[in-house]
Amino acid sequence: MQPHAYLKKNVYICILKQNHNDMYDKEHGLHIAHCANGALSIIGKMANRHGLIAGATGTGKTVTLQVIAESFCQAGVPCFMADMKGDLSGISQVGKMSGFIEKRLPEFGIENPVFQSCPTRFFDVYGEQGHPMRATISQMGPQLLSRLLQLNETQDGVLNIVFRIADERGLMILDLKDLRSMLDYVSKHAKEYTTQYGNISSTSVGAIQRALLQLEAQGADKFFGEPSFDIYDLMQTEGGKGVMNVLAADKLMLQPKLYSTFLLWLLSELYSTLPEVGDLEFPKLVFFFDEAHMLFDGTSKALLDKIEQVIRLIRSKGVGIYFVTQSPTDIPEVILGQLGNRVQHALRAYTPKDQKAVKTAADTFRANPAFKTDEAIMNLETGEALVSFLDEKGAPSVVERAKILFPLSQIGAISEGQRLDLIKGSRIYGKYDTPVDRESAYELLVKENEKALKAEEEEKALAEQEKAEKEEEKENKKPGFFKKVMKAILTAVTSTLAAILGTAVSNKITGKKSRSKTSATGRVVKNATSAATRTITKELTRDILGNLTK
């Protein structure tokens, strides 16, 4: 062990460096800032009571986040954070002396700081700047998906029906094509489900389908699917240090709803998966939620209630949540009241609305008689903040005006080569790289549809066959053309012979002589020929007219 002394206004605070850890030790906790009265530290067992880092753009929020994350890392606590501009990637590299840091050394009474890096894993929803992070549609659930698609109440109801029917039929909705197939199926069979679930309008289904197309155009198809992300991969340590899980969010930020809904899903997964652990010496995971206002913009009352419940109860699962935003007014009061550890950087107040925000921020602190909180907020310098952490009993400490420590890791972004080396060297490299498309709702519905079409075609063919057989049977019952002609000839011959015979008998009785010069044979031939001609003409005419009318 090697002692390391901090000098501030003739007050020495001696911290024993263990394994070159300057920002954490068991005696003083997680050292974050320094004020006139000495070090300001987050107490480990109070770290899961959540926190807030607030301040205007350019006041030092990102560096403060990095300092707090480093402290947790050295205490063996893994962290998850979204990197909006690439700056946080520097936490993976050893820091070095700079003019900025050198200027701060006398303020903290620090000599020869030991710079160090944190074990880091990079993630990216799009799989471009880190390990892919995926979730199935079923894991996301209808409530979060409705928020993501910005559906109205009616459309939200239809989406819930679709999920219910999928569950009842044992159809897994893993990706976007599964959901589109389910929507198409439910729309086509709407009448079957109306009495059980209510009206399912094709208009609502169409609106959801259009929203899915827009979501797919934003690249969300890369997020939905398998292998789904295992949250336990966020809760790893290396060499006694907590792993820093950095989400590349520069591209994701362009789709605010997707960004905030993704992080909310991650929180929900942590809440539903992790077991109850009660109060621990340190959290099992610390979750930094940057641009926190996006989480609450356009959020329904029902979902806001769920968020409040998750934040209130997730601390019993050993998870601490730290919101990062410009003003405390970005956070609903019911949630703001649960954030015990606070760092407030400068706020600007040029308008009455800004002044109100400053007063609201000041009112969230326990007052310090040494200064006026609202005035101090407007006069803070870059890297300076008002700090209040929970004490051993869980009560907020009196607010102090303090300087935030400088990071021991690199300040600023790393190179693409460095990032790629870290990705390839990660223990989970390759685990999520290859998408898996197993049999789910889409494939099963395609098979079902093909089976139904085949059955329909077979039924149609059978009907055609039966019709043809009946026609053939009907035709077979009718006398043939030759038979009809012979019958007409026979009838004519018989009639003619009968007439000749009758005339001969009558003439013999009366004594008359026949006046006909035509022989009996001639009359028979003539009548037979006439009958045959009439029959042939009649049948040909019937066939011609029958074909024309078909």
Coordinates of C-alpha atoms in Angstrom, one line a residue:
M1 CA 0.0 0.0 0.0
Q2 CA 1.1 3.5 -0.7
P3 CA -0.3 6.6 0.9
H4 CA -1.7 9.3 -1.2
A5 CA -2.5 12.7 0.3
Y6 CA -5.1 15.3 -0.8
L7 CA -4.4 18.9 0.5
K8 CA -7.2 21.5 0.5
K9 CA -7.2 24.5 2.7
N10 CA -4.8 23.0 5.2
V11 CA -6.9 19.8 5.5
Y12 CA -5.2 16.6 4.7
I13 CA -7.2 13.5 3.8
C14 CA -4.9 10.5 3.5
I15 CA -6.1 7.7 1.2
L16 CA -4.3 4.4 1.0
K17 CA -3.8 3.4 -2.6
Q18 CA -4.7 -0.2 -3.2
N19 CA -3.7 -1.6 -6.6
H20 CA -3.1 2.0 -7.7
N21 CA -6.8 2.9 -7.1
D22 CA -6.9 6.6 -6.4
M23 CA -10.7 7.1 -6.5
Y24 CA -11.9 4.4 -4.3
D25 CA -10.9 2.8 -1.0
K26 CA -13.0 1.1 1.7
E27 CA -12.5 3.8 4.2
H28 CA -13.6 6.8 2.1
G29 CA -15.9 5.2 -0.4
L30 CA -16.2 6.4 -4.0
H31 CA -14.3 9.6 -4.1
I32 CA -16.0 11.9 -6.7
A33 CA -15.3 15.5 -5.8
H34 CA -13.5 17.8 -3.4
C35 CA -14.9 20.8 -1.5
A36 CA -13.6 23.2 1.2
N37 CA -14.4 20.6 3.8
G38 CA -12.6 17.8 2.1
A39 CA -13.5 14.8 -0.1
L40 CA -17.1 14.1 -1.2
S41 CA -17.7 10.4 -1.7
I42 CA -20.7 8.2 -2.6
I43 CA -21.2 5.6 0.1
G44 CA -21.2 2.1 -1.5
K45 CA -24.3 0.8 0.2
M46 CA -26.2 4.0 -0.8
A47 CA -25.1 3.9 -4.5
N48 CA -28.2 1.9 -5.5
R49 CA -30.4 4.7 -4.3
H50 CA -29.9 6.2 -7.7
G51 CA -28.6 9.6 -8.8
L52 CA -28.7 12.6 -11.0
I53 CA -26.1 14.4 -13.0
A54 CA -27.5 17.7 -14.4
G55 CA -26.2 20.8 -16.0
A56 CA -26.2 22.9 -19.2
T57 CA -24.3 21.9 -22.3
G58 CA -20.5 22.2 -21.9
T59 CA -20.5 22.4 -18.1
G60 CA -18.7 19.0 -17.6
K61 CA -21.5 16.4 -17.2
T62 CA -19.7 13.8 -19.4
V63 CA -16.5 14.1 -17.4
T64 CA -18.4 13.8 -14.2
L65 CA -20.1 10.6 -15.6
Q66 CA -16.6 9.3 -16.5
V67 CA -15.2 10.0 -13.0
I68 CA -18.2 8.3 -11.2
A69 CA -18.0 5.3 -13.6
E70 CA -14.2 5.0 -12.9
S71 CA -14.9 5.0 -9.2
F72 CA -17.4 2.2 -9.5
C73 CA -15.0 0.3 -11.8
Q74 CA -12.3 0.4 -9.2
A75 CA -14.7 -0.8 -6.6
G76 CA -15.5 -3.8 -8.8
V77 CA -18.9 -2.6 -9.9
P78 CA -19.7 -2.9 -13.7
C79 CA -21.5 0.0 -15.4
F80 CA -23.5 0.6 -18.5
M81 CA -23.5 3.9 -20.3
A82 CA -24.6 5.4 -23.6
D83 CA -21.8 7.2 -25.5
M84 CA -23.5 10.1 -27.4
K85 CA -20.4 11.6 -29.1
G86 CA -17.7 8.9 -28.7
D87 CA -16.0 10.8 -25.8
L88 CA -16.7 8.0 -23.2
S89 CA -14.8 5.5 -25.3
G90 CA -11.6 7.0 -23.8
I91 CA -12.4 5.3 -20.5
S92 CA -10.8 2.2 -22.1
Q93 CA -7.4 3.8 -22.3
V94 CA -4.8 5.0 -19.8
G95 CA -5.0 8.7 -19.2
K96 CA -2.1 11.0 -19.3
M97 CA -1.1 14.3 -17.9
S98 CA -2.5 17.4 -19.7
G99 CA -2.6 21.1 -19.2
F100 CA -6.1 20.8 -17.9
I101 CA -5.2 18.1 -15.3
E102 CA -1.9 19.8 -14.3
K103 CA -3.8 23.0 -13.5
R104 CA -6.2 21.0 -11.3
L105 CA -3.6 19.2 -9.3
P106 CA -2.9 22.0 -6.8
E107 CA -6.6 22.4 -6.2
F108 CA -6.9 18.9 -5.0
G109 CA -3.4 18.7 -3.4
I110 CA -2.6 15.7 -5.6
E111 CA 0.9 14.8 -6.7
N112 CA 1.9 12.2 -9.3
P113 CA -1.6 10.8 -10.1
V114 CA -1.6 7.2 -11.2
F115 CA -3.4 7.1 -14.6
Q116 CA -5.2 3.9 -15.5
S117 CA -7.8 2.5 -17.8
C118 CA -11.0 0.5 -17.2
P119 CA -11.8 -2.9 -18.8
T120 CA -14.3 -1.9 -21.5
R121 CA -16.7 -3.6 -23.9
F122 CA -18.3 -1.7 -26.7
F123 CA -21.9 -2.4 -27.9
D124 CA -23.9 -1.1 -30.8
V125 CA -27.6 -1.7 -31.7
Y126 CA -26.6 -1.6 -35.3
G127 CA -23.5 -3.8 -34.8
E128 CA -21.2 -1.3 -36.4
Q129 CA -19.1 0.1 -33.5
G130 CA -19.5 -2.8 -31.0
H131 CA -21.1 -6.1 -30.2
P132 CA -24.6 -6.2 -31.5
M133 CA -27.5 -5.9 -29.0
R134 CA -30.7 -7.6 -30.0
A135 CA -34.1 -8.3 -28.4
T136 CA -37.0 -10.2 -29.7
I137 CA -40.4 -8.5 -30.4
S138 CA -41.9 -10.7 -27.7
Q139 CA -39.3 -9.5 -25.2
M140 CA -40.0 -5.9 -26.0
G141 CA -43.7 -6.5 -25.5
P142 CA -46.7 -4.6 -26.8
Q143 CA -46.5 -1.7 -24.3
L144 CA -43.0 -0.6 -25.2
L145 CA -43.5 -1.4 -28.9
S146 CA -46.6 0.8 -29.0
R147 CA -44.5 3.6 -27.6
L148 CA -41.8 3.0 -30.2
L149 CA -44.3 3.0 -33.0
Q150 CA -46.2 6.0 -31.5
L151 CA -49.6 4.2 -31.8
N152 CA -52.9 5.7 -30.7
E153 CA -55.1 4.0 -28.2
T154 CA -57.1 2.1 -30.8
Q155 CA -54.0 0.9 -32.6
D156 CA -52.4 0.0 -29.2
G157 CA -55.5 -2.2 -28.5
V158 CA -55.1 -4.0 -31.8
L159 CA -51.4 -4.7 -31.2
N160 CA -52.2 -6.2 -27.8
I161 CA -54.8 -8.4 -29.4
V162 CA -52.2 -9.6 -31.9
F163 CA -49.8 -10.5 -29.1
R164 CA -52.6 -12.3 -27.3
I165 CA -53.6 -14.4 -30.3
A166 CA -49.9 -15.3 -31.0
D167 CA -49.6 -16.5 -27.4
E168 CA -52.7 -18.6 -27.7
R169 CA -51.6 -20.2 -30.9
G170 CA -48.0 -20.7 -29.7
L171 CA -46.6 -18.5 -32.4
M172 CA -43.3 -16.8 -31.4
I173 CA -42.9 -13.2 -32.5
L174 CA -39.1 -12.8 -32.8
D175 CA -38.5 -10.2 -35.5
L176 CA -40.3 -7.7 -37.6
K177 CA -41.4 -10.1 -40.3
D178 CA -43.0 -12.3 -37.6
L179 CA -45.0 -9.3 -36.4
R180 CA -46.0 -8.3 -39.9
S181 CA -47.2 -11.9 -40.6
M182 CA -49.2 -11.9 -37.4
L183 CA -50.9 -8.6 -38.3
D184 CA -51.8 -9.9 -41.8
Y185 CA -53.2 -13.1 -40.3
V186 CA -55.3 -11.3 -37.7
S187 CA -56.6 -8.9 -40.3
K188 CA -57.7 -11.7 -42.6
H189 CA -59.4 -13.6 -39.7
A190 CA -60.7 -10.6 -37.9
K191 CA -64.3 -11.9 -37.9
E192 CA -63.3 -15.0 -36.1
Y193 CA -61.9 -12.9 -33.2
T194 CA -64.3 -10.0 -33.1
T195 CA -66.7 -11.6 -30.6
Q196 CA -63.9 -12.5 -28.2
Y197 CA -61.6 -9.5 -28.4
G198 CA -63.7 -6.7 -30.0
N199 CA -63.4 -5.0 -33.4
I200 CA -60.2 -5.4 -35.3
S201 CA -60.3 -2.8 -38.1
S202 CA -58.2 -3.1 -41.2
T203 CA -57.4 0.6 -40.9
S204 CA -55.6 0.1 -37.6
V205 CA -53.7 -2.9 -38.9
G206 CA -52.7 -0.9 -41.9
A207 CA -51.5 2.0 -39.7
I208 CA -49.3 -0.4 -37.6
Q209 CA -47.9 -1.9 -40.8
R210 CA -46.9 1.5 -42.0
A211 CA -45.3 2.3 -38.7
L212 CA -43.3 -0.9 -38.9
L213 CA -42.0 0.0 -42.4
Q214 CA -40.8 3.4 -41.0
L215 CA -39.1 1.6 -38.1
E216 CA -37.4 -0.8 -40.4
A217 CA -36.2 2.1 -42.6
Q218 CA -34.5 3.5 -39.4
G219 CA -32.5 0.2 -39.1
A220 CA -34.6 -1.3 -36.2
D221 CA -34.7 -4.6 -38.1
K222 CA -31.1 -5.1 -36.9
F223 CA -32.1 -4.7 -33.3
F224 CA -35.1 -7.2 -33.3
G225 CA -34.2 -10.8 -33.6
E226 CA -31.9 -13.5 -32.1
P227 CA -29.6 -14.2 -30.5
S228 CA -31.2 -11.9 -27.9
F229 CA -28.9 -10.1 -25.5
D230 CA -28.1 -11.7 -22.2
I231 CA -28.2 -9.0 -19.5
Y232 CA -25.7 -11.0 -17.4
D233 CA -23.0 -10.0 -20.0
L234 CA -23.3 -6.5 -18.5
M235 CA -22.4 -7.7 -15.1
Q236 CA -18.9 -8.8 -15.5
T237 CA -15.6 -8.0 -13.8
E238 CA -12.0 -8.4 -15.0
G239 CA -9.0 -8.3 -12.7
G240 CA -11.2 -7.2 -9.8
K241 CA -12.5 -4.2 -11.8
G242 CA -16.0 -3.7 -13.0
V243 CA -16.3 -3.9 -16.8
M244 CA -17.5 -0.6 -18.4
N245 CA -20.2 -1.4 -21.0
V246 CA -20.3 1.5 -23.5
L247 CA -23.1 1.7 -26.0
A248 CA -22.3 3.6 -29.2
A249 CA -25.2 5.9 -29.4
D250 CA -24.2 8.6 -31.9
K251 CA -26.3 7.0 -34.7
L252 CA -29.0 5.7 -32.3
M253 CA -29.5 9.2 -31.0
L254 CA -30.9 10.2 -34.4
Q255 CA -33.9 8.1 -33.5
P256 CA -34.9 9.3 -30.0
K257 CA -37.8 7.0 -29.6
L258 CA -35.7 3.9 -30.5
Y259 CA -32.9 5.1 -28.2
S260 CA -35.1 5.7 -25.2
T261 CA -37.3 2.6 -25.7
F262 CA -34.2 0.4 -26.1
L263 CA -32.8 1.6 -22.8
L264 CA -36.2 1.3 -21.1
W265 CA -36.4 -2.3 -22.4
L266 CA -32.9 -3.0 -20.9
L267 CA -34.0 -1.6 -17.6
S268 CA -37.2 -3.7 -17.7
E269 CA -35.1 -6.9 -18.5
L270 CA -32.8 -6.2 -15.5
Y271 CA -35.8 -5.7 -13.3
S272 CA -37.7 -8.8 -14.4
T273 CA -34.6 -11.1 -14.6
L274 CA -32.4 -10.3 -11.6
P275 CA -33.2 -11.8 -8.2
E276 CA -33.9 -9.8 -5.0
V277 CA -30.7 -9.2 -3.1
G278 CA -31.6 -6.5 -0.6
D279 CA -28.9 -4.1 0.6
L280 CA -25.4 -4.8 -0.6
E281 CA -22.0 -3.2 0.1
F282 CA -22.0 -2.1 -3.5
P283 CA -24.5 -2.3 -6.4
K284 CA -24.2 -5.3 -8.8
L285 CA -24.6 -2.8 -11.7
V286 CA -24.8 0.9 -12.3
F287 CA -26.8 2.1 -15.2
F288 CA -26.2 5.6 -16.6
F289 CA -29.1 7.0 -18.6
D290 CA -27.9 10.0 -20.7
E291 CA -30.3 12.4 -22.3
A292 CA -32.8 11.2 -19.8
H293 CA -35.5 13.6 -20.9
M294 CA -36.1 11.4 -24.0
L295 CA -37.3 8.7 -21.7
F296 CA -40.3 10.8 -20.6
D297 CA -41.2 12.7 -23.7
G298 CA -44.5 11.5 -25.2
T299 CA -44.8 8.7 -22.6
S300 CA -48.3 7.6 -21.6
K301 CA -49.5 7.7 -18.0
A302 CA -49.6 3.9 -17.9
L303 CA -46.0 3.6 -19.1
L304 CA -44.8 6.4 -16.8
D305 CA -46.3 4.5 -13.9
K306 CA -44.4 1.4 -14.9
I307 CA -41.1 3.4 -15.2
E308 CA -41.6 4.8 -11.7
Q309 CA -42.3 1.3 -10.4
V310 CA -39.2 -0.1 -12.0
I311 CA -36.9 2.7 -10.7
R312 CA -38.4 2.4 -7.2
L313 CA -38.0 -1.4 -7.0
I314 CA -34.9 -2.1 -9.0
R315 CA -32.6 -1.0 -6.3
S316 CA -33.6 -4.1 -4.4
K317 CA -32.2 -6.1 -7.3
G318 CA -28.8 -4.4 -6.7
V319 CA -29.0 -1.9 -9.6
G320 CA -28.4 1.8 -9.3
I321 CA -29.7 4.2 -12.0
Y322 CA -28.1 7.6 -12.7
F323 CA -29.9 10.0 -14.9
V324 CA -27.9 12.5 -17.0
T325 CA -29.8 15.5 -18.3
Q326 CA -29.7 19.3 -18.6
S327 CA -32.2 20.2 -15.9
P328 CA -33.9 18.4 -13.0
T329 CA -37.2 19.6 -14.4
D330 CA -36.7 17.1 -17.3
I331 CA -37.4 14.4 -14.8
P332 CA -41.0 13.8 -13.4
E333 CA -41.2 14.7 -9.7
V334 CA -42.3 11.2 -8.7
I335 CA -39.0 9.9 -10.1
L336 CA -36.8 12.9 -9.2
G337 CA -37.7 12.3 -5.6
Q338 CA -36.0 8.8 -5.8
L339 CA -32.6 10.1 -7.0
G340 CA -30.6 10.4 -3.8
N341 CA -27.0 11.1 -5.1
R342 CA -26.9 14.4 -7.0
V343 CA -24.4 16.4 -9.0
Q344 CA -25.6 19.7 -10.3
H345 CA -23.5 21.6 -12.8
A346 CA -24.1 25.2 -13.9
L347 CA -27.5 26.3 -15.4
R348 CA -28.0 29.5 -17.4
A349 CA -31.0 31.7 -16.6
Y350 CA -31.7 34.2 -19.3
T351 CA -35.5 33.9 -19.3
P352 CA -38.2 33.6 -16.6
K353 CA -38.6 30.0 -17.6
D354 CA -34.8 29.4 -17.1
Q355 CA -35.0 31.2 -13.7
K356 CA -37.8 28.9 -12.7
A357 CA -35.8 25.9 -13.6
V358 CA -32.8 27.1 -11.6
K359 CA -35.1 27.6 -8.5
T360 CA -36.6 24.2 -9.0
A361 CA -33.0 22.7 -9.1
A362 CA -32.0 24.6 -6.0
D363 CA -35.1 23.4 -4.1
T364 CA -34.1 19.8 -4.6
F365 CA -31.0 20.2 -2.4
R366 CA -30.6 20.4 1.3
A367 CA -29.6 24.0 1.9
N368 CA -26.1 25.0 3.0
P369 CA -26.1 28.2 5.1
A370 CA -22.8 29.2 3.6
F371 CA -24.3 30.2 0.3
K372 CA -27.5 30.6 -1.7
T373 CA -28.0 27.5 -3.8
D374 CA -29.9 29.2 -6.7
E375 CA -27.2 31.9 -7.0
A376 CA -24.4 29.3 -6.9
I377 CA -26.0 27.2 -9.7
M378 CA -25.7 30.1 -12.1
N379 CA -22.1 31.0 -11.1
L380 CA -20.5 27.5 -11.3
E381 CA -17.4 27.1 -13.5
T382 CA -16.8 24.2 -15.9
G383 CA -15.9 21.2 -13.8
E384 CA -17.5 22.7 -10.7
A385 CA -20.8 21.5 -9.3
L386 CA -23.1 21.5 -6.4
V387 CA -22.9 18.0 -4.8
S388 CA -25.1 16.2 -2.3
F389 CA -24.7 12.5 -1.6
L390 CA -26.7 10.3 0.8
D391 CA -25.2 9.7 4.2
E392 CA -24.9 6.4 6.1
K393 CA -28.6 6.7 7.2
G394 CA -29.8 7.4 3.7
A395 CA -30.5 11.1 4.3
P396 CA -29.2 13.7 1.8
S397 CA -26.2 15.6 3.0
V398 CA -26.0 19.4 3.0
V399 CA -25.2 20.6 -0.5
E400 CA -21.5 21.5 -1.1
R401 CA -19.9 23.6 -3.8
A402 CA -17.1 21.4 -5.1
K403 CA -14.7 20.6 -7.9
I404 CA -15.2 17.3 -9.7
L405 CA -12.0 15.1 -9.8
F406 CA -10.4 14.5 -13.2
P407 CA -10.6 11.1 -14.8
L408 CA -7.6 8.7 -14.6
S409 CA -8.5 7.3 -18.0
Q410 CA -8.3 9.1 -21.3
I411 CA -10.5 12.1 -21.9
G412 CA -11.9 12.0 -25.4
A413 CA -12.6 9.5 -28.1
I414 CA -10.3 6.6 -29.1
S415 CA -9.3 5.6 -32.7
E416 CA -11.2 3.1 -34.8
G417 CA -8.2 0.8 -34.6
Q418 CA -8.2 0.8 -30.8
R419 CA -12.0 0.2 -30.7
L420 CA -11.7 -2.8 -33.1
D421 CA -8.9 -4.3 -31.1
L422 CA -11.0 -4.1 -27.9
I423 CA -14.0 -5.6 -29.7
K424 CA -12.0 -8.5 -31.0
G425 CA -10.3 -9.1 -27.7
S426 CA -13.6 -9.2 -25.7
R427 CA -14.7 -12.4 -24.1
I428 CA -18.0 -12.2 -25.8
Y429 CA -16.6 -11.6 -29.3
G430 CA -18.6 -13.6 -31.8
K431 CA -21.4 -14.4 -29.4
Y432 CA -23.9 -12.0 -31.0
D433 CA -22.3 -11.4 -34.4
T434 CA -24.3 -13.9 -36.5
P435 CA -28.1 -13.4 -36.6
V436 CA -30.2 -16.6 -36.0
D437 CA -33.5 -16.9 -37.9
R438 CA -35.3 -20.0 -36.4
E439 CA -38.8 -21.1 -37.1
S440 CA -41.3 -18.7 -35.7
A441 CA -44.6 -17.0 -36.5
Y442 CA -43.6 -16.0 -40.1
E443 CA -42.5 -19.5 -41.1
L444 CA -45.4 -21.3 -39.4
L445 CA -48.0 -19.0 -41.0
V446 CA -46.4 -19.4 -44.4
K447 CA -46.6 -23.2 -44.0
E448 CA -50.2 -22.9 -42.8
N449 CA -51.1 -20.6 -45.8
E450 CA -49.4 -23.0 -48.3
K451 CA -51.3 -25.9 -46.8
A452 CA -54.6 -24.0 -47.0
L453 CA -53.9 -23.0 -50.6
K454 CA -53.1 -26.6 -51.5
A455 CA -56.3 -27.9 -49.9
E456 CA -58.3 -25.2 -51.7
E457 CA -56.7 -26.2 -55.1
E458 CA -57.4 -29.9 -54.4
E459 CA -61.0 -29.1 -53.5
K460 CA -61.4 -27.0 -56.6
A461 CA -59.8 -29.8 -58.8
L462 CA -62.1 -32.4 -57.2
A463 CA -65.2 -30.2 -57.9
E464 CA -64.1 -29.8 -61.5
Q465 CA -63.6 -33.5 -61.9
E466 CA -67.0 -34.3 -60.4
K467 CA -68.6 -31.8 -62.8
A468 CA -66.9 -33.3 -65.8
E469 CA -68.0 -36.8 -64.7
K470 CA -71.6 -35.6 -64.4
E471 CA -71.5 -34.0 -67.9
E472 CA -70.0 -37.2 -69.3
E473 CA -72.7 -39.3 -67.6
K474 CA -75.4 -36.9 -69.0
E475 CA -74.0 -37.2 -72.5
N476 CA -73.9 -40.9 -72.3
K477 CA -77.6 -41.1 -71.5
K478 CA -78.4 -39.1 -74.6
P479 CA -78.8 -41.1 -77.9
G480 CA -75.9 -40.7 -80.4
F481 CA -76.1 -38.8 -83.6
F482 CA -76.1 -42.0 -85.8
K483 CA -78.7 -43.6 -83.6
K484 CA -81.0 -40.5 -84.0
V485 CA -80.6 -40.6 -87.8
M486 CA -81.2 -44.4 -88.0
K487 CA -84.2 -44.0 -85.8
A488 CA -85.7 -41.2 -88.0
I489 CA -85.1 -43.4 -91.1
L490 CA -86.7 -46.5 -89.5
T491 CA -89.6 -44.4 -88.4
A492 CA -90.0 -42.9 -91.9
V493 CA -89.8 -46.4 -93.5
T494 CA -92.2 -47.9 -91.1
S495 CA -94.7 -45.1 -91.6
T496 CA -94.4 -45.2 -95.3
L497 CA -94.9 -49.0 -95.6
A498 CA -97.9 -48.7 -93.3
A499 CA -99.4 -46.0 -95.4
I500 CA -98.7 -48.0 -98.7
L501 CA -100.2 -51.2 -97.1
G502 CA -103.3 -49.3 -95.9
T503 CA -103.9 -47.7 -99.3
A504 CA -103.6 -51.1 -101.1
V505 CA -106.0 -52.8 -98.8
S506 CA -108.5 -49.9 -99.2
N507 CA -108.3 -50.0 -103.0
K508 CA -108.8 -53.7 -103.1
I509 CA -112.0 -53.5 -101.0
T510 CA -113.4 -50.5 -102.9
G511 CA -112.1 -51.7 -106.3
K512 CA -110.2 -48.4 -106.9
K513 CA -106.9 -48.3 -108.8
S514 CA -103.9 -46.4 -107.4
R515 CA -103.2 -43.1 -109.2
S516 CA -99.6 -42.8 -107.9
K517 CA -97.0 -43.4 -110.5
T518 CA -94.3 -43.7 -107.8
S519 CA -93.5 -47.2 -106.8
A520 CA -93.7 -48.3 -103.2
T521 CA -89.9 -48.6 -103.0
G522 CA -89.4 -45.1 -104.3
R523 CA -91.8 -43.7 -101.7
V524 CA -90.0 -45.5 -98.9
V525 CA -86.6 -44.3 -100.1
K526 CA -87.8 -40.7 -100.5
N527 CA -89.5 -40.5 -97.1
A528 CA -86.5 -42.2 -95.4
T529 CA -84.1 -39.7 -97.1
S530 CA -86.3 -36.7 -96.0
A531 CA -86.4 -37.9 -92.4
A532 CA -82.7 -38.5 -92.3
T533 CA -82.1 -35.0 -93.8
R534 CA -84.3 -33.3 -91.3
T535 CA -82.7 -35.1 -88.3
I536 CA -79.2 -34.3 -89.5
T537 CA -80.1 -30.7 -90.0
K538 CA -81.8 -30.4 -86.6
E539 CA -78.9 -32.0 -84.7
L540 CA -76.2 -29.9 -86.5
T541 CA -78.2 -26.7 -85.8
R542 CA -78.6 -27.7 -82.1
D543 CA -74.8 -28.3 -81.8
I544 CA -73.9 -25.0 -83.5
L545 CA -76.3 -23.0 -81.3
G546 CA -75.2 -24.8 -78.2
N547 CA -71.6 -24.0 -78.8
L548 CA -72.4 -20.3 -79.4
T549 CA -74.3 -20.0 -76.1
K550 CA -71.6 -21.7 -74.0

